Amino acid sequence: MLTTIGDGNAGQLAAFLQQYPAFAATGALDALRAKEFARLDAQGHVYLDYTGGGLYAESQIRRHAEQLLGNVFGNPHSSNPTSTKAAALVEQCRAHVLSYFNASPAEYELVFTANASQALKLVGESYPFEAGSTFLLTFDNHNSVNGIREFARARGARTVYVPVLPPDLRAGDDAVVSFLSAIRLGRARLHAYPAQSNITDVKNTH
């Protein structure tokens, strides 16, 4: 980090910044790390598994604890005052997420689940697969996305994989369009691809 390099080595830091001036811009990240994620340095961690789970910031924990300590929340499905307060927060959160994705509540429903695997299982269980349907996905999807093929197979649908190609292991736009064009119309069709592959880290742009 910039602050660590500078400890007792001001001359070396100045020379380094002169050769790589863009590095100075990372000072904001150093400040954020020291403020919100100091436990990483305190415990000697280098954390890289952000596709598996993001780290919580210290301010998030403090604000959440303050909210819990300063309120009484009940079951949001009941009708007493504590439940009404909890339900209002749930709906506020739902509205924020829909707004973030520019998704109109008149067109989209937001369902909270424990994790991505549970969410994908709900998709597999509820999607109207039938004989003649197609489940189209890329080879580098999450394992839980691959699991949807079992729901498709059980209802007579077929599963088709779009290959990822070297050198960058990306599913090309032309290949995706070609596979989509070959799917029969008039049947339920589900297409799944990762916005960012958790296998290759490639960001898709389809």
C-alpha positions as a Python dict, from the first residue, in 0.01 Angstrom:
ca = {
    (1, 'M'): (0, 0, 0),
    (2, 'L'): (108, 359, -54),
    (3, 'T'): (115, 440, 317),
    (4, 'T'): (319, 131, 398),
    (5, 'I'): (575, 200, 127),
    (6, 'G'): (626, 547, 268),
    (7, 'D'): (708, 442, 625),
    (8, 'G'): (1076, 533, 669),
    (9, 'N'): (1133, 523, 294),
    (10, 'A'): (1026, 868, 177),
    (11, 'G'): (1303, 887, -82),
    (12, 'Q'): (1219, 550, -231),
    (13, 'L'): (851, 640, -237),
    (14, 'A'): (919, 970, -414),
    (15, 'A'): (1130, 793, -675),
    (16, 'F'): (866, 527, -723),
    (17, 'L'): (588, 785, -768),
    (18, 'Q'): (801, 979, -1014),
    (19, 'Q'): (835, 668, -1226),
    (20, 'Y'): (475, 550, -1173),
    (21, 'P'): (267, 863, -1098),
    (22, 'A'): (-64, 683, -1151),
    (23, 'F'): (3, 482, -835),
    (24, 'A'): (-70, 789, -622),
    (25, 'A'): (-436, 757, -717),
    (26, 'T'): (-456, 436, -513),
    (27, 'G'): (-417, 637, -193),
    (28, 'A'): (-796, 650, -168),
    (29, 'L'): (-802, 270, -157),
    (30, 'D'): (-541, 270, 119),
    (31, 'A'): (-755, 509, 321),
    (32, 'L'): (-1066, 297, 264),
    (33, 'R'): (-882, -19, 363),
    (34, 'A'): (-748, 141, 682),
    (35, 'K'): (-1090, 279, 776),
    (36, 'E'): (-1324, -5, 684),
    (37, 'F'): (-1111, -319, 654),
    (38, 'A'): (-827, -275, 904),
    (39, 'R'): (-883, -632, 1022),
    (40, 'L'): (-723, -757, 699),
    (41, 'D'): (-386, -606, 790),
    (42, 'A'): (-427, -679, 1160),
    (43, 'Q'): (-470, -1049, 1084),
    (44, 'G'): (-235, -1064, 785),
    (45, 'H'): (-498, -1149, 524),
    (46, 'V'): (-489, -1107, 149),
    (47, 'Y'): (-854, -1158, 50),
    (48, 'L'): (-930, -1239, -315),
    (49, 'D'): (-1256, -1436, -311),
    (50, 'Y'): (-1487, -1146, -395),
    (51, 'T'): (-1685, -1351, -647),
    (52, 'G'): (-1759, -1596, -366),
    (53, 'G'): (-1844, -1337, -103),
    (54, 'G'): (-1779, -969, -49),
    (55, 'L'): (-1632, -840, 275),
    (56, 'Y'): (-1847, -628, 503),
    (57, 'A'): (-1722, -283, 599),
    (58, 'E'): (-1689, -182, 964),
    (59, 'S'): (-1935, 106, 914),
    (60, 'Q'): (-2197, -141, 792),
    (61, 'I'): (-2168, -342, 1112),
    (62, 'R'): (-2186, -30, 1329),
    (63, 'R'): (-2494, 107, 1151),
    (64, 'H'): (-2667, -229, 1156),
    (65, 'A'): (-2593, -276, 1526),
    (66, 'E'): (-2724, 74, 1600),
    (67, 'Q'): (-3043, -2, 1411),
    (68, 'L'): (-3100, -329, 1597),
    (69, 'L'): (-3020, -177, 1937),
    (70, 'G'): (-3242, 125, 1878),
    (71, 'N'): (-3550, -56, 1751),
    (72, 'V'): (-3769, -358, 1813),
    (73, 'F'): (-3840, -557, 1498),
    (74, 'G'): (-4098, -833, 1477),
    (75, 'N'): (-4208, -1084, 1215),
    (76, 'P'): (-4277, -876, 900),
    (77, 'H'): (-4570, -1105, 816),
    (78, 'S'): (-4765, -1010, 1130),
    (79, 'S'): (-4961, -692, 1198),
    (80, 'N'): (-4837, -561, 1533),
    (81, 'P'): (-4630, -237, 1558),
    (82, 'T'): (-4293, -414, 1567),
    (83, 'S'): (-4387, -624, 1266),
    (84, 'T'): (-4513, -323, 1074),
    (85, 'K'): (-4179, -152, 1128),
    (86, 'A'): (-3988, -455, 1003),
    (87, 'A'): (-4214, -488, 700),
    (88, 'A'): (-4157, -122, 612),
    (89, 'L'): (-3779, -175, 609),
    (90, 'V'): (-3814, -485, 392),
    (91, 'E'): (-4023, -295, 138),
    (92, 'Q'): (-3781, -1, 149),
    (93, 'C'): (-3494, -237, 71),
    (94, 'R'): (-3694, -401, -208),
    (95, 'A'): (-3764, -61, -364),
    (96, 'H'): (-3397, 39, -346),
    (97, 'V'): (-3283, -279, -523),
    (98, 'L'): (-3543, -244, -799),
    (99, 'S'): (-3445, 120, -846),
    (100, 'Y'): (-3077, 27, -869),
    (101, 'F'): (-3152, -206, -1160),
    (102, 'N'): (-3400, 37, -1320),
    (103, 'A'): (-3664, -233, -1281),
    (104, 'S'): (-4021, -114, -1255),
    (105, 'P'): (-4215, -273, -965),
    (106, 'A'): (-4510, -291, -1203),
    (107, 'E'): (-4315, -536, -1418),
    (108, 'Y'): (-4071, -707, -1179),
    (109, 'E'): (-4097, -888, -848),
    (110, 'L'): (-3800, -897, -611),
    (111, 'V'): (-3764, -1211, -401),
    (112, 'F'): (-3509, -1226, -120),
    (113, 'T'): (-3326, -1557, -85),
    (114, 'A'): (-3047, -1685, 137),
    (115, 'N'): (-2797, -1698, -150),
    (116, 'A'): (-2753, -1727, -527),
    (117, 'S'): (-2789, -2106, -522),
    (118, 'Q'): (-3130, -2086, -357),
    (119, 'A'): (-3240, -1816, -601),
    (120, 'L'): (-3138, -2028, -900),
    (121, 'K'): (-3314, -2331, -753),
    (122, 'L'): (-3635, -2128, -738),
    (123, 'V'): (-3591, -2038, -1105),
    (124, 'G'): (-3545, -2402, -1197),
    (125, 'E'): (-3846, -2513, -995),
    (126, 'S'): (-4081, -2246, -1124),
    (127, 'Y'): (-3980, -2201, -1488),
    (128, 'P'): (-4243, -2349, -1726),
    (129, 'F'): (-4019, -2600, -1903),
    (130, 'E'): (-4200, -2846, -2130),
    (131, 'A'): (-4131, -3084, -2416),
    (132, 'G'): (-3972, -2879, -2692),
    (133, 'S'): (-3839, -2613, -2453),
    (134, 'T'): (-3472, -2518, -2449),
    (135, 'F'): (-3239, -2419, -2169),
    (136, 'L'): (-2943, -2239, -2327),
    (137, 'L'): (-2636, -2156, -2120),
    (138, 'T'): (-2264, -2101, -2153),
    (139, 'F'): (-2001, -2350, -2039),
    (140, 'D'): (-1863, -2120, -1770),
    (141, 'N'): (-2181, -2074, -1567),
    (142, 'H'): (-2206, -2118, -1192),
    (143, 'N'): (-2267, -2476, -1078),
    (144, 'S'): (-2612, -2381, -951),
    (145, 'V'): (-2701, -2256, -1300),
    (146, 'N'): (-2593, -2593, -1437),
    (147, 'G'): (-2828, -2749, -1184),
    (148, 'I'): (-3128, -2594, -1359),
    (149, 'R'): (-3075, -2844, -1642),
    (150, 'E'): (-3211, -3119, -1415),
    (151, 'F'): (-3542, -2936, -1382),
    (152, 'A'): (-3544, -2885, -1759),
    (153, 'R'): (-3468, -3252, -1829),
    (154, 'A'): (-3738, -3371, -1589),
    (155, 'R'): (-3999, -3181, -1793),
    (156, 'G'): (-3876, -3291, -2133),
    (157, 'A'): (-3675, -2982, -2224),
    (158, 'R'): (-3330, -2998, -2378),
    (159, 'T'): (-3015, -2827, -2253),
    (160, 'V'): (-2775, -2663, -2498),
    (161, 'Y'): (-2432, -2524, -2411),
    (162, 'V'): (-2265, -2233, -2589),
    (163, 'P'): (-1889, -2301, -2587),
    (164, 'V'): (-1634, -2050, -2463),
    (165, 'L'): (-1347, -2004, -2705),
    (166, 'P'): (-975, -1932, -2667),
    (167, 'P'): (-774, -1725, -2622),
    (168, 'D'): (-986, -1531, -2369),
    (169, 'L'): (-1242, -1809, -2305),
    (170, 'R'): (-1534, -1588, -2402),
    (171, 'A'): (-1863, -1691, -2560),
    (172, 'G'): (-1855, -1486, -2879),
    (173, 'D'): (-2151, -1265, -2969),
    (174, 'D'): (-2192, -1438, -3306),
    (175, 'A'): (-2202, -1780, -3140),
    (176, 'V'): (-2465, -1670, -2888),
    (177, 'V'): (-2683, -1517, -3160),
    (178, 'S'): (-2645, -1831, -3372),
    (179, 'F'): (-2755, -2058, -3087),
    (180, 'L'): (-3047, -1831, -2998),
    (181, 'S'): (-3162, -1822, -3361),
    (182, 'A'): (-3164, -2201, -3376),
    (183, 'I'): (-3404, -2237, -3082),
    (184, 'R'): (-3762, -2325, -3170),
    (185, 'L'): (-4016, -2048, -3130),
    (186, 'G'): (-4343, -2099, -2949),
    (187, 'R'): (-4192, -2286, -2654),
    (188, 'A'): (-4062, -2169, -2319),
    (189, 'R'): (-3696, -2078, -2357),
    (190, 'L'): (-3448, -1986, -2086),
    (191, 'H'): (-3106, -1838, -2161),
    (192, 'A'): (-2849, -1808, -1881),
    (193, 'Y'): (-2505, -1652, -1901),
    (194, 'P'): (-2284, -1493, -1637),
    (195, 'A'): (-2232, -1117, -1643),
    (196, 'Q'): (-1887, -1210, -1516),
    (197, 'S'): (-1756, -1564, -1520),
    (198, 'N'): (-1659, -1696, -1177),
    (199, 'I'): (-1432, -1944, -1355),
    (200, 'T'): (-1233, -1723, -1594),
    (201, 'D'): (-1325, -1375, -1458),
    (202, 'V'): (-1428, -1272, -1811),
    (203, 'K'): (-1699, -1005, -1828),
    (204, 'N'): (-1963, -1083, -2089),
    (205, 'T'): (-2132, -812, -2292),
    (206, 'H'): (-2424, -989, -2463),
}
